[in-house]
Amino acid sequence: MQLYYADLHVHIGRAQGRKIKVTASDKMNLAYILKQGVLEKGLQMVGIVDCGSPMVLQDIEELIEEGELRPTRNGDLISRRGVMLLLGVEIESREGVHFIVYLPDLEAVKTWQKIMQRKVTNPILSTQKTSMGATELIDLAAVLRGIFVVAHAFTPHRGAYGCWVYRLYEGLGQRVHHVMAIELGLSADTDMADTIKETRNYAFLSNSDAHSPANLAREYNLLRMGGLSFAEFRMALTGEKGRRIMANYGMHPLLGKYHRSYCPQCRVIAQTDQATFTCDICGEQMIPGVWDRILAIRDYDIPHHPIGRPPYHYRVPLHFIPELGPKTYARLRRAFGSEIQIMEHADLEMMRRIVKPSVVHYIEKMRNNELEIIPGGGGYYGKVKKSDDDH
Ligand SMILES: [Zn+2]
Ligand SMILES: [Zn+2]
């Protein structure tokens, strides 16, 4: 068995010279992500969720021709540097909810594209709204031997719990058993998600939903598998034969842009310790916060973790760390390799010899889950509290 770092929700900005995701950086193309991005970050597995686009498929096929990507006997795709590309599609169901389907091979991707051609308005673009309902998407995923995941489940924008249902079975009925994982999303963590009883049936994934190189791997998972393959990944989600998710790594929920409800007119963020959805000042509806929503729909006041639920470790991207500027970043990268190496494994004594002790102090605090956060909200990220903010 081996350990692998995986970020499984990554968007493509541009493919075949065409825009795939309007809000994504042009730098986010497949060649960049596979050759440079994953190495800088330290990922061994990357899930691209725009494989529904024929342009992205063409990029994949070109990389195979160039020898940059190698298909294995089972149809898995491994890069020259040994990184696995997990084929995925993020899709918006008729109900207006986002789901991710991971597909086993390029054949399945092609079948998906053929079917979706008539079910979406613009198949080239990312995360298209389809005329298919959530249960139909589950069936299609099953036919293609795919893995069905509820994307950013708690976000008010297109998350299943965030904007659609109180319980997945309300929306999915019997087919709820075909859901293989819930993606926590940026403003939720394991403690929050495990206050809802039915989540005990699902694995949790923590992914970046990156639209830009900076955000790649701002959240990631540590997987224990017998090798890099779709079949191994499926076993990791169900916890079969010693395969499992060892840990989730993600942003502190307080750092998220939508942690608490927000009134765009009065520009205030909910402050009380109760779920708040209307503005105290103007009485209008607020944009619901992830925390407020979970508080309103939860079963338990405190988290009830099922046996074997992996720990959730709070992480902030290195550029969020006070005093860690470009020069310090370059020095750390030269000494320790990837960002994940710096965050998780680099020796702190060695680090103290090459960068300011205060930077090492923050990294140490982060590893111990002790980093203090100034909350974000209203569309703005939170910040790491500087040590000298204390006095
Ligand atoms: Zn989405
Ligand atoms: Zn997305």
Short mmCIF file of C-alpha atoms and ligand atoms in Angstrom, two decimals:
data_model
loop_
_atom_site.label_atom_id
_atom_site.label_comp_id
_atom_site.label_asym_id
_atom_site.label_seq_id
_atom_site.Cartn_x
_atom_site.Cartn_y
_atom_site.Cartn_z
CA MET A 1 0.00 0.00 0.00
CA GLN A 2 1.09 3.53 -0.65
CA LEU A 3 -0.02 7.03 0.27
CA TYR A 4 -1.10 9.54 -2.34
CA TYR A 5 -2.10 13.18 -2.16
CA ALA A 6 -5.10 13.90 -4.37
CA ASP A 7 -7.04 17.03 -5.40
CA LEU A 8 -10.05 15.80 -7.32
CA HIS A 9 -11.99 18.92 -8.33
CA VAL A 10 -9.92 21.02 -10.72
CA HIS A 11 -11.25 23.14 -13.59
CA ILE A 12 -9.78 23.83 -17.00
CA GLY A 13 -9.65 27.46 -18.15
CA ARG A 14 -8.73 26.87 -21.76
CA ALA A 15 -8.46 23.88 -24.12
CA GLN A 16 -7.79 23.77 -27.88
CA GLY A 17 -7.51 27.57 -27.77
CA ARG A 18 -11.08 27.92 -26.51
CA LYS A 19 -12.42 29.12 -23.23
CA ILE A 20 -13.85 26.21 -21.21
CA LYS A 21 -14.68 27.94 -17.95
CA VAL A 22 -15.28 31.65 -18.24
CA THR A 23 -14.25 32.45 -14.67
CA ALA A 24 -11.10 30.30 -14.80
CA SER A 25 -7.57 31.43 -15.52
CA ASP A 26 -6.21 30.83 -19.03
CA LYS A 27 -3.15 29.36 -17.35
CA MET A 28 -5.31 26.44 -16.22
CA ASN A 29 -4.80 24.19 -19.21
CA LEU A 30 -4.22 20.48 -19.04
CA ALA A 31 -0.55 20.56 -20.03
CA TYR A 32 0.23 23.17 -17.37
CA ILE A 33 -1.65 21.30 -14.63
CA LEU A 34 -0.04 17.93 -15.42
CA LYS A 35 3.50 19.09 -16.12
CA GLN A 36 3.98 21.92 -13.66
CA GLY A 37 0.98 22.44 -11.38
CA VAL A 38 0.92 19.03 -9.72
CA LEU A 39 4.68 19.06 -9.17
CA GLU A 40 4.69 22.49 -7.52
CA LYS A 41 1.86 21.42 -5.26
CA GLY A 42 3.01 17.85 -4.60
CA LEU A 43 -0.03 15.94 -5.85
CA GLN A 44 0.07 12.34 -7.09
CA MET A 45 -3.50 12.38 -8.38
CA VAL A 46 -5.52 15.16 -9.97
CA GLY A 47 -9.21 15.05 -10.86
CA ILE A 48 -10.16 17.18 -13.86
CA VAL A 49 -13.91 17.85 -13.75
CA ASP A 50 -14.29 19.36 -17.24
CA CYS A 51 -13.82 16.14 -19.21
CA GLY A 52 -17.38 16.53 -20.52
CA SER A 53 -15.98 19.08 -22.96
CA PRO A 54 -14.85 17.68 -26.34
CA MET A 55 -12.06 20.30 -26.31
CA VAL A 56 -10.63 18.89 -23.10
CA LEU A 57 -10.87 15.37 -24.51
CA GLN A 58 -8.91 16.54 -27.53
CA ASP A 59 -6.23 17.98 -25.23
CA ILE A 60 -6.03 14.64 -23.43
CA GLU A 61 -5.64 12.78 -26.71
CA GLU A 62 -2.87 15.14 -27.83
CA LEU A 63 -1.00 14.59 -24.57
CA ILE A 64 -1.29 10.84 -25.10
CA GLU A 65 0.15 11.22 -28.60
CA GLU A 66 3.03 13.31 -27.24
CA GLY A 67 3.75 10.61 -24.68
CA GLU A 68 2.99 12.97 -21.82
CA LEU A 69 0.07 10.77 -20.75
CA ARG A 70 0.14 6.99 -20.87
CA PRO A 71 -3.05 4.89 -20.77
CA THR A 72 -2.69 1.70 -18.74
CA ARG A 73 -4.23 -1.65 -19.62
CA ASN A 74 -7.32 -0.71 -17.59
CA GLY A 75 -7.68 2.69 -19.21
CA ASP A 76 -6.23 4.75 -16.37
CA LEU A 77 -4.13 7.73 -17.44
CA ILE A 78 -0.70 8.24 -15.88
CA SER A 79 1.55 11.19 -16.69
CA ARG A 80 5.24 10.99 -17.57
CA ARG A 81 6.02 12.05 -13.98
CA GLY A 82 3.77 9.34 -12.54
CA VAL A 83 0.72 11.46 -11.68
CA MET A 84 -2.74 10.01 -12.27
CA LEU A 85 -5.32 12.02 -14.18
CA LEU A 86 -8.76 11.12 -12.86
CA LEU A 87 -11.40 11.78 -15.52
CA GLY A 88 -14.34 13.70 -14.11
CA VAL A 89 -17.36 15.72 -15.09
CA GLU A 90 -19.05 18.36 -12.96
CA ILE A 91 -22.64 18.83 -14.04
CA GLU A 92 -25.63 20.88 -12.93
CA SER A 93 -28.79 18.80 -12.65
CA ARG A 94 -32.23 20.00 -13.68
CA GLU A 95 -32.79 20.91 -10.03
CA GLY A 96 -29.87 23.35 -10.18
CA VAL A 97 -27.51 21.25 -8.07
CA HIS A 98 -23.87 20.36 -8.83
CA PHE A 99 -22.67 16.77 -8.96
CA ILE A 100 -19.39 15.19 -10.02
CA VAL A 101 -19.18 11.94 -11.91
CA TYR A 102 -15.74 10.30 -12.14
CA LEU A 103 -15.46 8.01 -15.15
CA PRO A 104 -13.24 4.92 -15.50
CA ASP A 105 -11.75 5.52 -18.95
CA LEU A 106 -11.86 7.55 -22.16
CA GLU A 107 -14.52 5.26 -23.66
CA ALA A 108 -16.89 6.18 -20.84
CA VAL A 109 -16.04 9.87 -21.34
CA LYS A 110 -16.91 9.61 -25.03
CA THR A 111 -20.23 7.92 -24.28
CA TRP A 112 -20.99 10.61 -21.69
CA GLN A 113 -20.26 13.33 -24.25
CA LYS A 114 -22.46 11.68 -26.85
CA ILE A 115 -25.40 11.48 -24.46
CA MET A 116 -24.93 15.00 -23.10
CA GLN A 117 -24.70 16.59 -26.53
CA ARG A 118 -28.49 16.66 -26.64
CA LYS A 119 -28.96 17.30 -22.93
CA VAL A 120 -27.00 20.51 -22.44
CA THR A 121 -26.96 23.81 -24.33
CA ASN A 122 -23.20 24.23 -24.74
CA PRO A 123 -21.23 20.98 -24.28
CA ILE A 124 -17.90 22.77 -24.71
CA LEU A 125 -18.25 24.72 -21.48
CA SER A 126 -17.65 23.63 -17.90
CA THR A 127 -20.39 22.55 -15.46
CA GLN A 128 -23.28 22.82 -17.89
CA LYS A 129 -26.88 22.69 -16.78
CA THR A 130 -28.53 19.57 -18.14
CA SER A 131 -32.17 18.70 -18.64
CA MET A 132 -31.54 15.51 -16.67
CA GLY A 133 -32.61 15.26 -13.05
CA ALA A 134 -30.29 14.16 -10.24
CA THR A 135 -31.67 10.60 -10.19
CA GLU A 136 -31.22 10.24 -13.95
CA LEU A 137 -27.61 11.38 -13.56
CA ILE A 138 -27.07 8.71 -10.91
CA ASP A 139 -28.41 6.09 -13.32
CA LEU A 140 -26.19 7.30 -16.12
CA ALA A 141 -23.16 7.24 -13.82
CA ALA A 142 -24.01 3.65 -12.85
CA VAL A 143 -24.35 2.52 -16.47
CA LEU A 144 -20.92 3.99 -17.24
CA ARG A 145 -19.40 2.38 -14.09
CA GLY A 146 -18.73 5.86 -12.78
CA ILE A 147 -18.44 7.25 -9.27
CA PHE A 148 -21.18 9.67 -8.24
CA VAL A 149 -20.26 12.48 -5.85
CA VAL A 150 -22.28 15.36 -4.40
CA ALA A 151 -20.18 18.45 -5.19
CA HIS A 152 -19.52 21.17 -2.57
CA ALA A 153 -22.54 19.78 -0.74
CA PHE A 154 -23.11 22.59 1.75
CA THR A 155 -22.55 25.73 -0.29
CA PRO A 156 -25.62 27.91 -0.83
CA HIS A 157 -24.61 28.18 -4.47
CA ARG A 158 -25.62 24.88 -6.13
CA GLY A 159 -24.78 22.61 -3.19
CA ALA A 160 -27.31 19.81 -2.52
CA TYR A 161 -27.70 20.56 1.19
CA GLY A 162 -26.98 24.24 0.65
CA CYS A 163 -29.83 25.05 -1.70
CA TRP A 164 -31.88 21.94 -2.46
CA VAL A 165 -32.75 19.40 0.25
CA TYR A 166 -32.48 18.84 4.00
CA ARG A 167 -31.63 15.18 3.43
CA LEU A 168 -30.22 13.56 0.29
CA TYR A 169 -32.89 10.86 0.32
CA GLU A 170 -35.57 13.55 -0.10
CA GLY A 171 -34.12 14.35 -3.49
CA LEU A 172 -32.63 11.03 -4.51
CA GLY A 173 -34.93 8.42 -2.96
CA GLN A 174 -33.62 4.84 -3.14
CA ARG A 175 -30.80 5.93 -5.38
CA VAL A 176 -29.18 7.68 -2.44
CA HIS A 177 -27.28 4.39 -1.97
CA HIS A 178 -25.38 5.05 -5.19
CA VAL A 179 -23.81 8.24 -3.85
CA MET A 180 -20.20 7.35 -3.11
CA ALA A 181 -18.90 10.53 -1.53
CA ILE A 182 -19.80 13.99 -0.36
CA GLU A 183 -17.48 16.85 -1.17
CA LEU A 184 -17.28 19.14 1.83
CA GLY A 185 -16.56 22.38 -0.01
CA LEU A 186 -14.61 25.38 1.19
CA SER A 187 -16.72 26.58 4.10
CA ALA A 188 -17.53 23.23 5.69
CA ASP A 189 -15.46 20.64 7.53
CA THR A 190 -15.94 17.12 8.89
CA ASP A 191 -17.22 18.31 12.27
CA MET A 192 -19.94 20.38 10.62
CA ALA A 193 -20.94 17.68 8.12
CA ASP A 194 -21.13 14.99 10.81
CA THR A 195 -23.89 16.86 12.64
CA ILE A 196 -26.21 15.50 9.92
CA LYS A 197 -27.02 11.85 10.61
CA GLU A 198 -27.17 10.49 7.07
CA THR A 199 -23.67 11.72 6.14
CA ARG A 200 -22.28 8.77 8.13
CA ASN A 201 -22.99 6.63 5.06
CA TYR A 202 -20.60 8.55 2.83
CA ALA A 203 -16.92 9.21 2.43
CA PHE A 204 -15.88 12.85 2.61
CA LEU A 205 -13.70 14.46 -0.01
CA SER A 206 -11.91 17.79 0.40
CA ASN A 207 -11.02 19.29 -2.98
CA SER A 208 -9.96 22.73 -4.16
CA ASP A 209 -12.51 23.50 -6.92
CA ALA A 210 -9.53 25.40 -8.34
CA HIS A 211 -10.02 27.86 -11.21
CA SER A 212 -6.45 29.18 -10.97
CA PRO A 213 -2.93 27.84 -10.38
CA ALA A 214 -2.78 29.53 -6.95
CA ASN A 215 -5.84 27.63 -5.75
CA LEU A 216 -4.78 24.22 -7.01
CA ALA A 217 -4.47 21.91 -3.96
CA ARG A 218 -5.70 24.49 -1.47
CA GLU A 219 -7.67 21.46 -0.26
CA TYR A 220 -6.61 17.83 -0.74
CA ASN A 221 -7.05 14.26 0.42
CA LEU A 222 -4.55 11.65 1.56
CA LEU A 223 -5.46 8.28 0.07
CA ARG A 224 -4.05 4.85 0.92
CA MET A 225 -4.21 2.58 -2.11
CA GLY A 226 -2.44 -0.36 -3.69
CA GLY A 227 -1.52 1.79 -6.69
CA LEU A 228 -2.86 4.61 -8.83
CA SER A 229 -6.04 3.50 -10.58
CA PHE A 230 -9.75 4.14 -10.80
CA ALA A 231 -10.48 0.74 -9.24
CA GLU A 232 -8.19 1.51 -6.30
CA PHE A 233 -9.82 4.92 -5.86
CA ARG A 234 -13.26 3.34 -5.74
CA MET A 235 -12.05 0.96 -3.02
CA ALA A 236 -10.57 3.87 -1.07
CA LEU A 237 -14.01 5.54 -1.01
CA THR A 238 -15.76 2.41 0.23
CA GLY A 239 -12.94 1.41 2.57
CA GLU A 240 -12.39 -2.01 1.02
CA LYS A 241 -9.35 -4.24 1.52
CA GLY A 242 -7.38 -1.73 3.53
CA ARG A 243 -7.81 1.05 0.99
CA ARG A 244 -9.08 4.24 2.57
CA ILE A 245 -9.09 7.98 2.87
CA MET A 246 -6.48 8.61 5.55
CA ALA A 247 -7.12 12.33 6.04
CA ASN A 248 -8.82 15.39 4.62
CA TYR A 249 -6.96 18.68 4.42
CA GLY A 250 -8.81 21.89 3.90
CA MET A 251 -9.25 25.53 4.61
CA HIS A 252 -10.54 26.46 8.03
CA PRO A 253 -14.29 27.08 7.58
CA LEU A 254 -13.83 30.55 9.06
CA LEU A 255 -11.51 31.41 6.16
CA GLY A 256 -14.26 30.73 3.63
CA LYS A 257 -16.05 33.49 1.77
CA TYR A 258 -19.52 32.27 2.70
CA HIS A 259 -19.17 30.93 6.23
CA ARG A 260 -21.95 33.12 7.73
CA SER A 261 -25.03 34.67 6.13
CA TYR A 262 -24.52 38.02 4.47
CA CYS A 263 -26.74 40.96 3.52
CA PRO A 264 -25.40 42.50 0.32
CA GLN A 265 -27.49 45.68 0.77
CA CYS A 266 -26.39 46.56 4.30
CA ARG A 267 -23.06 44.79 3.89
CA VAL A 268 -23.32 43.04 7.22
CA ILE A 269 -22.36 39.50 8.16
CA ALA A 270 -24.52 37.59 10.68
CA GLN A 271 -22.95 37.75 14.14
CA THR A 272 -25.30 35.92 16.50
CA ASP A 273 -24.75 32.29 17.47
CA GLN A 274 -28.06 31.29 15.88
CA ALA A 275 -28.84 30.41 12.29
CA THR A 276 -29.71 33.74 10.65
CA PHE A 277 -31.34 34.23 7.26
CA THR A 278 -32.94 37.68 7.43
CA CYS A 279 -31.05 40.91 7.94
CA ASP A 280 -31.47 42.64 11.34
CA ILE A 281 -31.20 46.05 9.74
CA CYS A 282 -33.30 45.96 6.53
CA GLY A 283 -35.34 42.80 7.16
CA GLU A 284 -34.49 41.42 3.72
CA GLN A 285 -33.34 37.88 2.92
CA MET A 286 -29.63 37.35 3.41
CA ILE A 287 -27.33 35.20 1.27
CA PRO A 288 -27.33 32.12 3.51
CA GLY A 289 -24.01 31.14 5.08
CA VAL A 290 -22.81 27.55 5.11
CA TRP A 291 -22.69 27.55 8.92
CA ASP A 292 -26.21 29.00 9.22
CA ARG A 293 -27.60 26.47 6.78
CA ILE A 294 -26.02 23.48 8.53
CA LEU A 295 -27.21 24.79 11.89
CA ALA A 296 -30.75 24.97 10.53
CA ILE A 297 -30.83 21.44 9.10
CA ARG A 298 -28.59 19.43 11.45
CA ASP A 299 -29.66 16.44 13.58
CA TYR A 300 -27.08 16.79 16.35
CA ASP A 301 -25.67 19.73 18.29
CA ILE A 302 -22.25 18.11 18.32
CA PRO A 303 -20.63 16.00 15.59
CA HIS A 304 -21.25 12.24 15.66
CA HIS A 305 -18.39 10.74 13.67
CA PRO A 306 -18.88 7.23 12.33
CA ILE A 307 -16.11 4.72 13.11
CA GLY A 308 -13.21 5.20 10.73
CA ARG A 309 -14.03 8.79 9.76
CA PRO A 310 -10.65 10.28 8.84
CA PRO A 311 -9.39 13.38 10.61
CA TYR A 312 -9.81 16.80 8.99
CA HIS A 313 -6.72 18.99 9.17
CA TYR A 314 -6.99 22.73 8.73
CA ARG A 315 -4.67 24.15 6.14
CA VAL A 316 -4.18 27.53 4.55
CA PRO A 317 -2.43 28.01 1.23
CA LEU A 318 1.17 29.14 1.82
CA HIS A 319 0.46 32.59 0.40
CA PHE A 320 -2.06 33.17 3.22
CA ILE A 321 0.72 32.85 5.81
CA PRO A 322 1.87 36.22 7.17
CA GLU A 323 5.40 37.25 6.15
CA LEU A 324 5.67 34.43 3.63
CA GLY A 325 6.42 36.46 0.51
CA PRO A 326 7.68 35.31 -2.90
CA LYS A 327 11.35 35.17 -1.82
CA THR A 328 10.63 33.03 1.21
CA TYR A 329 8.38 30.84 -0.90
CA ALA A 330 11.14 30.29 -3.46
CA ARG A 331 13.64 29.42 -0.73
CA LEU A 332 11.25 26.88 0.82
CA ARG A 333 10.48 25.31 -2.53
CA ARG A 334 14.17 24.97 -3.37
CA ALA A 335 14.88 23.29 -0.06
CA PHE A 336 11.87 21.01 0.30
CA GLY A 337 10.26 20.56 -3.12
CA SER A 338 6.52 20.85 -3.26
CA GLU A 339 4.05 22.94 -1.26
CA ILE A 340 2.54 19.84 0.35
CA GLN A 341 6.03 18.74 1.42
CA ILE A 342 6.56 22.15 3.02
CA MET A 343 3.20 22.07 4.78
CA GLU A 344 3.18 18.45 5.93
CA HIS A 345 6.64 16.93 6.08
CA ALA A 346 9.54 19.41 5.93
CA ASP A 347 11.76 19.35 9.01
CA LEU A 348 11.11 22.48 11.06
CA GLU A 349 14.68 22.69 12.42
CA MET A 350 16.03 22.72 8.89
CA MET A 351 13.40 25.27 7.93
CA ARG A 352 14.49 27.60 10.73
CA ARG A 353 17.95 27.74 9.20
CA ILE A 354 16.74 29.11 5.89
CA VAL A 355 13.69 31.32 6.57
CA LYS A 356 12.45 33.71 9.27
CA PRO A 357 11.52 31.92 12.52
CA SER A 358 8.11 33.61 12.49
CA VAL A 359 7.22 31.85 9.21
CA VAL A 360 8.26 28.49 10.67
CA HIS A 361 6.19 29.31 13.74
CA TYR A 362 3.04 29.74 11.60
CA ILE A 363 3.71 26.51 9.69
CA GLU A 364 4.18 24.64 12.97
CA LYS A 365 0.95 26.14 14.32
CA MET A 366 -0.85 25.11 11.14
CA ARG A 367 0.34 21.50 11.49
CA ASN A 368 -1.01 21.49 15.05
CA ASN A 369 -4.36 22.99 14.00
CA GLU A 370 -3.57 26.03 16.15
CA LEU A 371 -3.55 28.76 13.54
CA GLU A 372 -5.92 31.56 14.53
CA ILE A 373 -8.26 32.88 11.87
CA ILE A 374 -9.92 36.25 11.33
CA PRO A 375 -13.25 35.13 9.78
CA GLY A 376 -14.14 35.85 6.17
CA GLY A 377 -17.64 36.44 4.83
CA GLY A 378 -19.71 38.39 2.34
CA GLY A 379 -17.59 37.07 -0.52
CA TYR A 380 -14.24 37.83 1.12
CA TYR A 381 -11.76 35.29 2.42
CA GLY A 382 -10.73 35.38 6.05
CA LYS A 383 -7.15 35.91 7.14
CA VAL A 384 -4.57 34.27 9.32
CA LYS A 385 -4.26 36.23 12.54
CA LYS A 386 -0.73 37.53 12.98
CA SER A 387 0.89 36.65 16.28
CA ASP A 388 1.47 40.34 17.09
CA ASP A 389 -2.26 41.07 16.53
CA ASP A 390 -2.71 39.54 19.98
CA HIS A 391 -1.51 42.58 21.86
ZN ZN B 1 -19.79 23.48 -8.67
ZN ZN B 2 -16.42 23.20 -9.71
#
